[in-house]
Structures are given as structure tokens and as C-alpha cells.
Amino acid sequence: MEPEKPSLDLLRQLSDRHVLGALVDEPELTRAQIATRSGLSKPTVGESVRRLLEVGALRDTGERTGGRGRAGTLYALAEDTGVALAVGVGPDGVRAEVVDVHGRVLAEAVEEVALPTTPEVLAAAIPRVAAGAASSARGTVRLAVVSAADPVDRASGALVHLPDAPFLVGDLAPVPLLAGLVVGEVAVDNDVNWAARAELAAGAPPDVAYLYLDRGLGCAVVADGQVLRGAHGLAGEVAHLVTTGPDGRAVPFTDLFAALGLREPGSTAVDTAAVLHLAGSTDAADRTRLEALAVGVAGVLAALVALADPAEVVLGGAWGSHPALVERVGEVFGRMPRHVPVRPPEVTEHPALVGARQEALRRLRELVVSGGAHG
């Protein structure tokens, strides 16, 4: 029995997707250029362009190509393609960026918050900052991707407060806060998970662990290119993972910093300035504390490798990525029975927001290509 041939409608939809995909990659193209980039024949592209113009998915820019040969009409996506919103919520404040389908950041807004913060403060700041960015950019906000410095419940997208969390004191639900601004989906995930995705895009192997060491402690575990979130979004919460303390006894990871005098006064947050001082100090006592810190971090890495079997470990965060700390942790960890390479991140400036922006762009492009292809 011969396999069933695809229907004419399906072939047309696939052709339209290829045409729209070419114009997502480049803002303006002629039919001949679209054919070259998509691999479709010129007649097929011509028919697809005609259909997409009729339904308003494409527009004739009114411009023509110059140079030798026959002038070609330049086509572009419809002007009402829409935009996507990337929002970062963390110790450095609330940040929002508006990105178009071509990956251009059209507008951004930032607002600082006092630490630790409360749900009430963030519930006011998140929509205010997001609206500020959106108002500076033309177009309907079709979707939003949110990065948050707390665990995120998979089912609801709500931020979950855990004991000893140094950022948000209480629970918060970002999705309804953006419902009046965004016409489509609002996706929320933990900031370290987004940072790990940014590393994947930058060339990290598909099996990697990203240990975030800053005011707070977190980890993302990536297996086969997918971030493992856990049943309740709590995978990678390493603060209470047991490791080796400065006296050789077992302690929860978060208590290691209290034992070493590396907590902010009256807080469970790690004193990043104090850790960075240790990393650059030549004082004997400081070097002893740095060694104890490296041993404790290496103990956490040993547990991660035993359970997740990553190809490498990325040490991120303000002090986790310090060259002296990365080198010393790598040396201590390298003496353990099971170890893998340890390195700092490739993406260093707002890595979580970078990851969220990349996902927002991917989702927006898929909306444009699939929506336009189906008219």
C-alpha cells in the first residue's frame, strides 16, 4: 500500500511557514531571495507570497532592489506582527525588555527594589516596569517570559518562598500581574534555569549543571538539553544540601557561610563583597577561609555529579564565577573520585534575562510563523 500523500492545503501551509521563517530571519527580502533562503522554487514562493499578502501576514514595502538585472519587490512581515516581553525579577531589581520578531530590543525599563522584598512591593513593581517598557515600543505584546529569583511552581507559575531565601519574603504570582498587558501566554521560571538555557545557547553541552553562587544559592540541572524542573519546580534548590563544613563536619550548604562569617548582617544572604575580598586576599587567615569555602562548594558539586552526571559544571553568580574561586574549587573537586571540568559562564551580563529574552523571541517567532501560515 502506497503511503498517503500530503494534502495540497498542508503543502501550502508548509510553504507559507518557510516564507515567513525567511522574513523572520531578515526583515526585507525579494521573492527570489526568499526562494534562495528557503529552498523553495520561485513559483512556489510567488504563490505563497500572494496568499500571505491577501491575508495580511506580509506587506509590500514599496521598495525595489537596485543594481543590475530586473528590480525585485521587497516584502516584509505585517507591521502588526507584535512584540514579546522579557521580565527579570531579582536582587538587582525588576527589569523588562521588549523584543521584536527580528530579535531587536526595542525598549527597556528598570526599577530597583529594597532587599529583602515583599510580594506587595513586587506586585506593584512588575506591572509598572513592564508597562513602562511596552509603552515605549510599538506593537501588541503577544507573550511574556519572566525570570524570577525564587523557585517557581510549575502548574501555576507562582513564586514559592522557601526557608532562608534571601530575596522574596512570601509568595507571589507574576502571571495575573501581567494579564492586562499581555494578550497571550505568560511563562515563568527560576532565574538560574534561564541562565542555564542561555549557556546552552552559547554552546554548553546538553548535559550540564549550573551552580549559581551570589547572595542566594541555586542550581540548574540540564539533561539532554532540557532543564529539569522537578514535580513542583523545586529541582536544583541546593541551599540545604549537606556538604563539608570548616571543621570537617557535615553542614547544610547555607550554614557554611554562617560558619565562615560570610553572611550579610541580620540576613541569610551571602555577603558577596566579603567572599570577593577572600578571593583576592593574600592574608593567611583569609586563604584558610577561602579553602574551606572551596571544599564546601566542591562537596555540593560531588553530590550534583553523583546524581545528574553532567559533562561539566558552570559556576555562575557574582562570586561563584570569580577566577580564583573557580580555580580553587576545580582543584579541590578534581581530587574527588568523580569529577568533571569546572568553568565560569560564557554569558556574564544578566544571564537570566538573556535566557528569558531568547525564549521570548523563540515563542514570538513560532507564533508569527505558525499563525501566518494558517492565515
GROMACS .gro file of C-alpha atoms in nm:
model
  375
    1MET     CA    1   0.000   0.000   0.000
    2GLU     CA    2   0.141   0.336  -0.103
    3PRO     CA    3   0.191   0.596   0.172
    4GLU     CA    4  -0.073   0.867   0.180
    5LYS     CA    5   0.039   1.184   0.004
    6PRO     CA    6   0.025   1.515   0.193
    7SER     CA    7  -0.277   1.729   0.109
    8LEU     CA    8  -0.247   2.042  -0.102
    9ASP     CA    9  -0.350   2.254   0.198
   10LEU     CA   10  -0.072   2.104   0.409
   11LEU     CA   11   0.186   2.171   0.137
   12ARG     CA   12   0.067   2.530   0.114
   13GLN     CA   13   0.090   2.574   0.489
   14LEU     CA   14   0.444   2.436   0.491
   15SER     CA   15   0.544   2.670   0.208
   16ASP     CA   16   0.394   2.966   0.392
   17ARG     CA   17   0.587   2.873   0.706
   18HIS     CA   18   0.913   2.866   0.508
   19VAL     CA   19   0.840   3.207   0.356
   20LEU     CA   20   0.751   3.360   0.691
   21GLY     CA   21   1.054   3.197   0.850
   22ALA     CA   22   1.283   3.358   0.593
   23LEU     CA   23   1.133   3.701   0.670
   24VAL     CA   24   1.171   3.641   1.042
   25ASP     CA   25   1.545   3.594   0.988
   26GLU     CA   26   1.577   3.900   0.763
   27PRO     CA   27   1.340   4.199   0.774
   28GLU     CA   28   1.310   4.255   0.397
   29LEU     CA   29   1.356   4.013   0.106
   30THR     CA   30   1.255   3.978  -0.256
   31ARG     CA   31   1.076   3.666  -0.378
   32ALA     CA   32   1.399   3.548  -0.539
   33GLN     CA   33   1.588   3.596  -0.212
   34ILE     CA   34   1.317   3.410  -0.021
   35ALA     CA   35   1.345   3.121  -0.267
   36THR     CA   36   1.721   3.106  -0.219
   37ARG     CA   37   1.699   3.110   0.161
   38SER     CA   38   1.404   2.873   0.194
   39GLY     CA   39   1.499   2.623  -0.074
   40LEU     CA   40   1.157   2.656  -0.237
   41SER     CA   41   1.106   2.710  -0.608
   42LYS     CA   42   1.035   3.062  -0.731
   43PRO     CA   43   0.680   2.975  -0.847
   44THR     CA   44   0.603   2.820  -0.505
   45VAL     CA   45   0.737   3.130  -0.329
   46GLY     CA   46   0.536   3.353  -0.561
   47GLU     CA   47   0.212   3.172  -0.478
   48SER     CA   48   0.290   3.176  -0.106
   49VAL     CA   49   0.368   3.548  -0.110
   50ARG     CA   50   0.039   3.615  -0.290
   51ARG     CA   51  -0.158   3.418  -0.028
   52LEU     CA   52   0.019   3.584   0.263
   53LEU     CA   53  -0.037   3.930   0.118
   54GLU     CA   54  -0.408   3.854   0.083
   55VAL     CA   55  -0.447   3.752   0.448
   56GLY     CA   56  -0.234   4.043   0.571
   57ALA     CA   57   0.058   3.837   0.702
   58LEU     CA   58   0.300   4.010   0.460
   59ARG     CA   59   0.324   4.357   0.314
   60ASP     CA   60   0.480   4.512   0.008
   61THR     CA   61   0.729   4.766   0.144
   62GLY     CA   62   0.704   4.976  -0.169
   63GLU     CA   63   1.078   4.949  -0.214
   64ARG     CA   64   1.264   4.788  -0.503
   65THR     CA   65   1.610   4.643  -0.527
   66GLY     CA   66   1.869   4.828  -0.734
   67GLY     CA   67   2.174   4.715  -0.925
   68ARG     CA   68   2.193   4.501  -1.236
   69GLY     CA   69   1.909   4.293  -1.368
   70ARG     CA   70   1.538   4.312  -1.308
   71ALA     CA   71   1.435   4.507  -0.997
   72GLY     CA   72   1.271   4.299  -0.728
   73THR     CA   73   0.994   4.396  -0.488
   74LEU     CA   74   1.094   4.386  -0.122
   75TYR     CA   75   0.848   4.217   0.110
   76ALA     CA   76   0.832   4.225   0.490
   77LEU     CA   77   0.618   4.087   0.770
   78ALA     CA   78   0.299   4.276   0.851
   79GLU     CA   79   0.350   4.577   1.075
   80ASP     CA   80   0.117   4.437   1.343
   81THR     CA   81   0.331   4.126   1.399
   82GLY     CA   82   0.354   4.213   1.767
   83VAL     CA   83   0.631   4.204   2.025
   84ALA     CA   84   0.735   3.990   2.322
   85LEU     CA   85   0.823   4.090   2.675
   86ALA     CA   86   1.112   3.955   2.882
   87VAL     CA   87   1.100   4.038   3.254
   88GLY     CA   88   1.366   3.974   3.517
   89VAL     CA   89   1.277   3.982   3.888
   90GLY     CA   90   1.569   3.954   4.127
   91PRO     CA   91   1.801   4.122   4.377
   92ASP     CA   92   1.912   4.376   4.117
   93GLY     CA   93   1.551   4.491   4.077
   94VAL     CA   94   1.281   4.444   3.815
   95ARG     CA   95   1.395   4.465   3.452
   96ALA     CA   96   1.179   4.450   3.142
   97GLU     CA   97   1.271   4.437   2.775
   98VAL     CA   98   1.053   4.446   2.466
   99VAL     CA   99   1.183   4.243   2.173
  100ASP     CA  100   1.050   4.224   1.817
  101VAL     CA  101   1.038   3.919   1.592
  102HIS     CA  102   1.379   4.003   1.444
  103GLY     CA  103   1.544   3.993   1.787
  104ARG     CA  104   1.584   4.367   1.830
  105VAL     CA  105   1.540   4.506   2.182
  106LEU     CA  106   1.303   4.797   2.121
  107ALA     CA  107   1.269   4.928   2.475
  108GLU     CA  108   1.367   4.853   2.832
  109ALA     CA  109   1.285   4.969   3.183
  110VAL     CA  110   1.446   4.908   3.523
  111GLU     CA  111   1.336   4.967   3.881
  112GLU     CA  112   1.539   4.886   4.192
  113VAL     CA  113   1.383   4.721   4.496
  114ALA     CA  114   1.492   4.715   4.860
  115LEU     CA  115   1.617   4.379   4.991
  116PRO     CA  116   1.471   4.158   5.113
  117THR     CA  117   1.150   4.246   4.938
  118THR     CA  118   0.785   4.155   4.981
  119PRO     CA  119   0.508   4.033   4.748
  120GLU     CA  120   0.333   4.368   4.784
  121VAL     CA  121   0.636   4.561   4.658
  122LEU     CA  122   0.691   4.331   4.362
  123ALA     CA  123   0.319   4.312   4.279
  124ALA     CA  124   0.329   4.686   4.220
  125ALA     CA  125   0.671   4.700   4.052
  126ILE     CA  126   0.637   4.417   3.798
  127PRO     CA  127   0.338   4.553   3.601
  128ARG     CA  128   0.466   4.910   3.633
  129VAL     CA  129   0.808   4.829   3.486
  130ALA     CA  130   0.662   4.600   3.219
  131ALA     CA  131   0.411   4.864   3.112
  132GLY     CA  132   0.685   5.126   3.104
  133ALA     CA  133   0.889   4.919   2.861
  134ALA     CA  134   0.587   4.824   2.649
  135SER     CA  135   0.467   5.184   2.618
  136SER     CA  136   0.799   5.280   2.458
  137ALA     CA  137   0.766   5.019   2.183
  138ARG     CA  138   0.502   4.989   1.913
  139GLY     CA  139   0.302   4.670   1.879
  140THR     CA  140   0.079   4.433   2.070
  141VAL     CA  141   0.256   4.242   2.348
  142ARG     CA  142   0.175   3.887   2.238
  143LEU     CA  143   0.354   3.698   2.517
  144ALA     CA  144   0.583   3.740   2.815
  145VAL     CA  145   0.862   3.533   2.968
  146VAL     CA  146   0.950   3.601   3.331
  147SER     CA  147   1.270   3.514   3.517
  148ALA     CA  148   1.241   3.513   3.896
  149ALA     CA  149   1.499   3.471   4.172
  150ASP     CA  150   1.289   3.215   4.358
  151PRO     CA  151   1.154   2.866   4.294
  152VAL     CA  152   0.859   2.868   4.054
  153ASP     CA  153   0.562   2.633   4.085
  154ARG     CA  154   0.527   2.450   3.753
  155ALA     CA  155   0.149   2.440   3.748
  156SER     CA  156   0.068   2.800   3.841
  157GLY     CA  157   0.385   2.996   3.762
  158ALA     CA  158   0.376   3.136   4.116
  159LEU     CA  159   0.695   3.216   4.307
  160VAL     CA  160   0.740   2.993   4.612
  161HIS     CA  161   0.911   3.122   4.923
  162LEU     CA  162   1.147   2.875   5.090
  163PRO     CA  163   1.318   2.898   5.431
  164ASP     CA  164   1.641   3.102   5.425
  165ALA     CA  165   1.559   3.254   5.084
  166PRO     CA  166   1.731   3.596   5.088
  167PHE     CA  167   1.523   3.769   4.820
  168LEU     CA  168   1.145   3.740   4.841
  169VAL     CA  169   0.975   3.702   5.178
  170GLY     CA  170   0.640   3.547   5.083
  171ASP     CA  171   0.470   3.403   4.776
  172LEU     CA  172   0.391   3.589   4.454
  173ALA     CA  173   0.207   3.510   4.128
  174PRO     CA  174   0.352   3.706   3.831
  175VAL     CA  175   0.109   3.564   3.569
  176PRO     CA  176  -0.204   3.760   3.674
  177LEU     CA  177   0.008   4.073   3.726
  178LEU     CA  178   0.083   4.082   3.352
  179ALA     CA  179  -0.256   3.959   3.227
  180GLY     CA  180  -0.379   4.308   3.144
  181LEU     CA  181  -0.071   4.388   2.938
  182VAL     CA  182  -0.011   4.061   2.752
  183VAL     CA  183  -0.268   3.914   2.513
  184GLY     CA  184  -0.116   3.565   2.518
  185GLU     CA  185   0.081   3.333   2.744
  186VAL     CA  186   0.297   3.438   3.038
  187ALA     CA  187   0.573   3.182   3.109
  188VAL     CA  188   0.762   3.194   3.439
  189ASP     CA  189   1.070   3.008   3.556
  190ASN     CA  190   1.356   3.036   3.803
  191ASP     CA  191   1.642   3.271   3.712
  192VAL     CA  192   1.914   3.004   3.733
  193ASN     CA  193   1.718   2.785   3.492
  194TRP     CA  194   1.709   3.073   3.242
  195ALA     CA  195   2.082   3.136   3.292
  196ALA     CA  196   2.149   2.770   3.217
  197ARG     CA  197   1.943   2.795   2.898
  198ALA     CA  198   2.150   3.097   2.796
  199GLU     CA  199   2.463   2.883   2.844
  200LEU     CA  200   2.313   2.612   2.625
  201ALA     CA  201   2.256   2.869   2.352
  202ALA     CA  202   2.617   2.982   2.396
  203GLY     CA  203   2.748   2.629   2.328
  204ALA     CA  204   2.734   2.441   2.660
  205PRO     CA  205   2.693   2.062   2.629
  206PRO     CA  206   2.339   1.922   2.658
  207ASP     CA  207   2.423   1.773   2.999
  208VAL     CA  208   2.546   2.045   3.232
  209ALA     CA  209   2.498   2.168   3.588
  210TYR     CA  210   2.489   2.543   3.652
  211LEU     CA  211   2.567   2.630   4.015
  212TYR     CA  212   2.473   2.989   4.096
  213LEU     CA  213   2.665   3.145   4.386
  214ASP     CA  214   2.568   3.500   4.477
  215ARG     CA  215   2.361   3.650   4.759
  216GLY     CA  216   2.145   3.343   4.712
  217LEU     CA  217   2.232   2.986   4.618
  218GLY     CA  218   2.077   2.792   4.334
  219CYS     CA  219   2.140   2.532   4.070
  220ALA     CA  220   2.003   2.428   3.733
  221VAL     CA  221   2.046   2.072   3.612
  222VAL     CA  222   2.027   2.021   3.236
  223ALA     CA  223   1.990   1.671   3.090
  224ASP     CA  224   1.969   1.602   2.716
  225GLY     CA  225   1.932   1.974   2.656
  226GLN     CA  226   1.631   2.010   2.889
  227VAL     CA  227   1.625   2.188   3.224
  228LEU     CA  228   1.494   1.956   3.495
  229ARG     CA  229   1.235   2.147   3.698
  230GLY     CA  230   1.102   1.875   3.926
  231ALA     CA  231   0.743   1.793   4.018
  232HIS     CA  232   0.689   2.126   4.195
  233GLY     CA  233   0.958   2.338   4.031
  234LEU     CA  234   1.200   2.284   4.318
  235ALA     CA  235   1.474   2.091   4.139
  236GLY     CA  236   1.814   2.250   4.191
  237GLU     CA  237   1.741   2.408   4.529
  238VAL     CA  238   2.080   2.332   4.685
  239ALA     CA  239   2.080   2.565   4.987
  240HIS     CA  240   2.013   2.280   5.230
  241LEU     CA  241   2.220   2.018   5.052
  242VAL     CA  242   2.467   1.868   5.302
  243THR     CA  243   2.835   1.940   5.243
  244THR     CA  244   3.161   1.966   5.439
  245GLY     CA  245   3.190   2.247   5.695
  246PRO     CA  246   3.508   2.431   5.800
  247ASP     CA  247   3.565   2.189   6.087
  248GLY     CA  248   3.523   1.884   5.865
  249ARG     CA  249   3.172   1.810   5.988
  250ALA     CA  250   2.866   1.783   5.768
  251VAL     CA  251   2.657   2.103   5.744
  252PRO     CA  252   2.378   2.234   5.520
  253PHE     CA  253   2.532   2.439   5.239
  254THR     CA  254   2.364   2.761   5.355
  255ASP     CA  255   2.506   2.718   5.707
  256LEU     CA  256   2.860   2.702   5.571
  257PHE     CA  257   2.851   3.077   5.513
  258ALA     CA  258   2.736   3.149   5.865
  259ALA     CA  259   3.021   2.933   5.999
  260LEU     CA  260   3.272   3.125   5.786
  261GLY     CA  261   3.134   3.468   5.877
  262LEU     CA  262   3.019   3.527   5.520
  263ARG     CA  263   2.657   3.630   5.572
  264GLU     CA  264   2.514   3.979   5.549
  265PRO     CA  265   2.431   4.117   5.896
  266GLY     CA  266   2.087   4.004   6.013
  267SER     CA  267   2.024   3.810   5.694
  268THR     CA  268   2.057   3.465   5.542
  269ALA     CA  269   2.203   3.623   5.228
  270VAL     CA  270   2.566   3.554   5.139
  271ASP     CA  271   2.788   3.860   5.178
  272THR     CA  272   2.921   3.876   4.822
  273ALA     CA  273   3.161   4.161   4.898
  274ALA     CA  274   3.319   3.956   5.179
  275VAL     CA  275   3.358   3.649   4.956
  276LEU     CA  276   3.511   3.857   4.677
  277HIS     CA  277   3.754   4.000   4.933
  278LEU     CA  278   3.858   3.648   5.031
  279ALA     CA  279   3.910   3.554   4.667
  280GLY     CA  280   4.157   3.836   4.616
  281SER     CA  281   4.327   3.834   4.958
  282THR     CA  282   4.677   3.710   5.035
  283ASP     CA  283   4.620   3.708   5.412
  284ALA     CA  284   4.680   3.362   5.562
  285ALA     CA  285   4.354   3.359   5.760
  286ASP     CA  286   4.158   3.466   5.453
  287ARG     CA  287   4.323   3.196   5.245
  288THR     CA  288   4.221   2.938   5.505
  289ARG     CA  289   3.860   3.052   5.489
  290LEU     CA  290   3.871   3.051   5.108
  291GLU     CA  291   3.998   2.693   5.118
  292ALA     CA  292   3.713   2.592   5.349
  293LEU     CA  293   3.467   2.759   5.114
  294ALA     CA  294   3.614   2.579   4.812
  295VAL     CA  295   3.588   2.244   4.995
  296GLY     CA  296   3.222   2.315   5.077
  297VAL     CA  297   3.137   2.411   4.718
  298ALA     CA  298   3.322   2.104   4.589
  299GLY     CA  299   3.111   1.888   4.820
  300VAL     CA  300   2.796   2.025   4.658
  301LEU     CA  301   2.944   1.955   4.315
  302ALA     CA  302   3.019   1.597   4.417
  303ALA     CA  303   2.652   1.544   4.501
  304LEU     CA  304   2.543   1.701   4.171
  305VAL     CA  305   2.776   1.483   3.969
  306ALA     CA  306   2.672   1.169   4.156
  307LEU     CA  307   2.303   1.230   4.084
  308ALA     CA  308   2.294   1.414   3.750
  309ASP     CA  309   2.615   1.301   3.574
  310PRO     CA  310   2.677   1.630   3.386
  311ALA     CA  311   2.953   1.671   3.129
  312GLU     CA  312   3.069   1.990   3.301
  313VAL     CA  313   2.980   2.233   3.578
  314VAL     CA  314   2.936   2.607   3.528
  315LEU     CA  315   2.999   2.828   3.831
  316GLY     CA  316   2.796   3.148   3.796
  317GLY     CA  317   2.696   3.437   4.018
  318ALA     CA  318   2.884   3.742   4.144
  319TRP     CA  319   3.137   3.547   4.348
  320GLY     CA  320   3.092   3.196   4.211
  321SER     CA  321   3.244   3.298   3.878
  322HIS     CA  322   3.548   3.474   4.030
  323PRO     CA  323   3.859   3.325   3.863
  324ALA     CA  324   4.032   3.247   4.195
  325LEU     CA  325   3.724   3.069   4.329
  326VAL     CA  326   3.666   2.874   4.007
  327GLU     CA  327   4.030   2.766   4.002
  328ARG     CA  328   4.039   2.659   4.367
  329VAL     CA  329   3.705   2.474   4.351
  330GLY     CA  330   3.823   2.300   4.035
  331GLU     CA  331   4.141   2.185   4.207
  332VAL     CA  332   3.961   2.052   4.517
  333PHE     CA  333   3.685   1.892   4.311
  334GLY     CA  334   3.940   1.740   4.077
  335ARG     CA  335   4.080   1.529   4.363
  336MET     CA  336   3.744   1.364   4.421
  337PRO     CA  337   3.664   1.018   4.276
  338ARG     CA  338   3.406   1.151   4.031
  339HIS     CA  339   3.468   1.492   3.885
  340VAL     CA  340   3.411   1.688   3.565
  341PRO     CA  341   3.551   2.015   3.428
  342VAL     CA  342   3.450   2.333   3.613
  343ARG     CA  343   3.435   2.668   3.437
  344PRO     CA  344   3.283   3.018   3.462
  345PRO     CA  345   2.985   3.106   3.240
  346GLU     CA  346   3.008   3.235   2.885
  347VAL     CA  347   2.710   3.467   2.939
  348THR     CA  348   2.806   3.709   3.215
  349GLU     CA  349   2.578   4.015   3.188
  350HIS     CA  350   2.225   3.948   3.317
  351PRO     CA  351   2.239   3.582   3.206
  352ALA     CA  352   1.891   3.500   3.338
  353LEU     CA  353   1.734   3.787   3.143
  354VAL     CA  354   1.930   3.680   2.835
  355GLY     CA  355   1.783   3.331   2.864
  356ALA     CA  356   1.432   3.470   2.914
  357ARG     CA  357   1.473   3.704   2.616
  358GLN     CA  358   1.588   3.417   2.393
  359GLU     CA  359   1.282   3.213   2.490
  360ALA     CA  360   1.051   3.511   2.437
  361LEU     CA  361   1.197   3.557   2.089
  362ARG     CA  362   1.164   3.186   2.007
  363ARG     CA  363   0.799   3.182   2.112
  364LEU     CA  364   0.717   3.504   1.927
  365ARG     CA  365   0.873   3.373   1.607
  366GLU     CA  366   0.679   3.049   1.634
  367LEU     CA  367   0.356   3.244   1.682
  368VAL     CA  368   0.429   3.456   1.376
  369VAL     CA  369   0.531   3.166   1.154
  370SER     CA  370   0.252   2.928   1.258
  371GLY     CA  371  -0.018   3.194   1.280
  372GLY     CA  372   0.069   3.346   0.944
  373ALA     CA  373   0.097   3.005   0.781
  374HIS     CA  374  -0.260   2.923   0.880
  375GLY     CA  375  -0.398   3.260   0.789
   0.00000   0.00000   0.00000
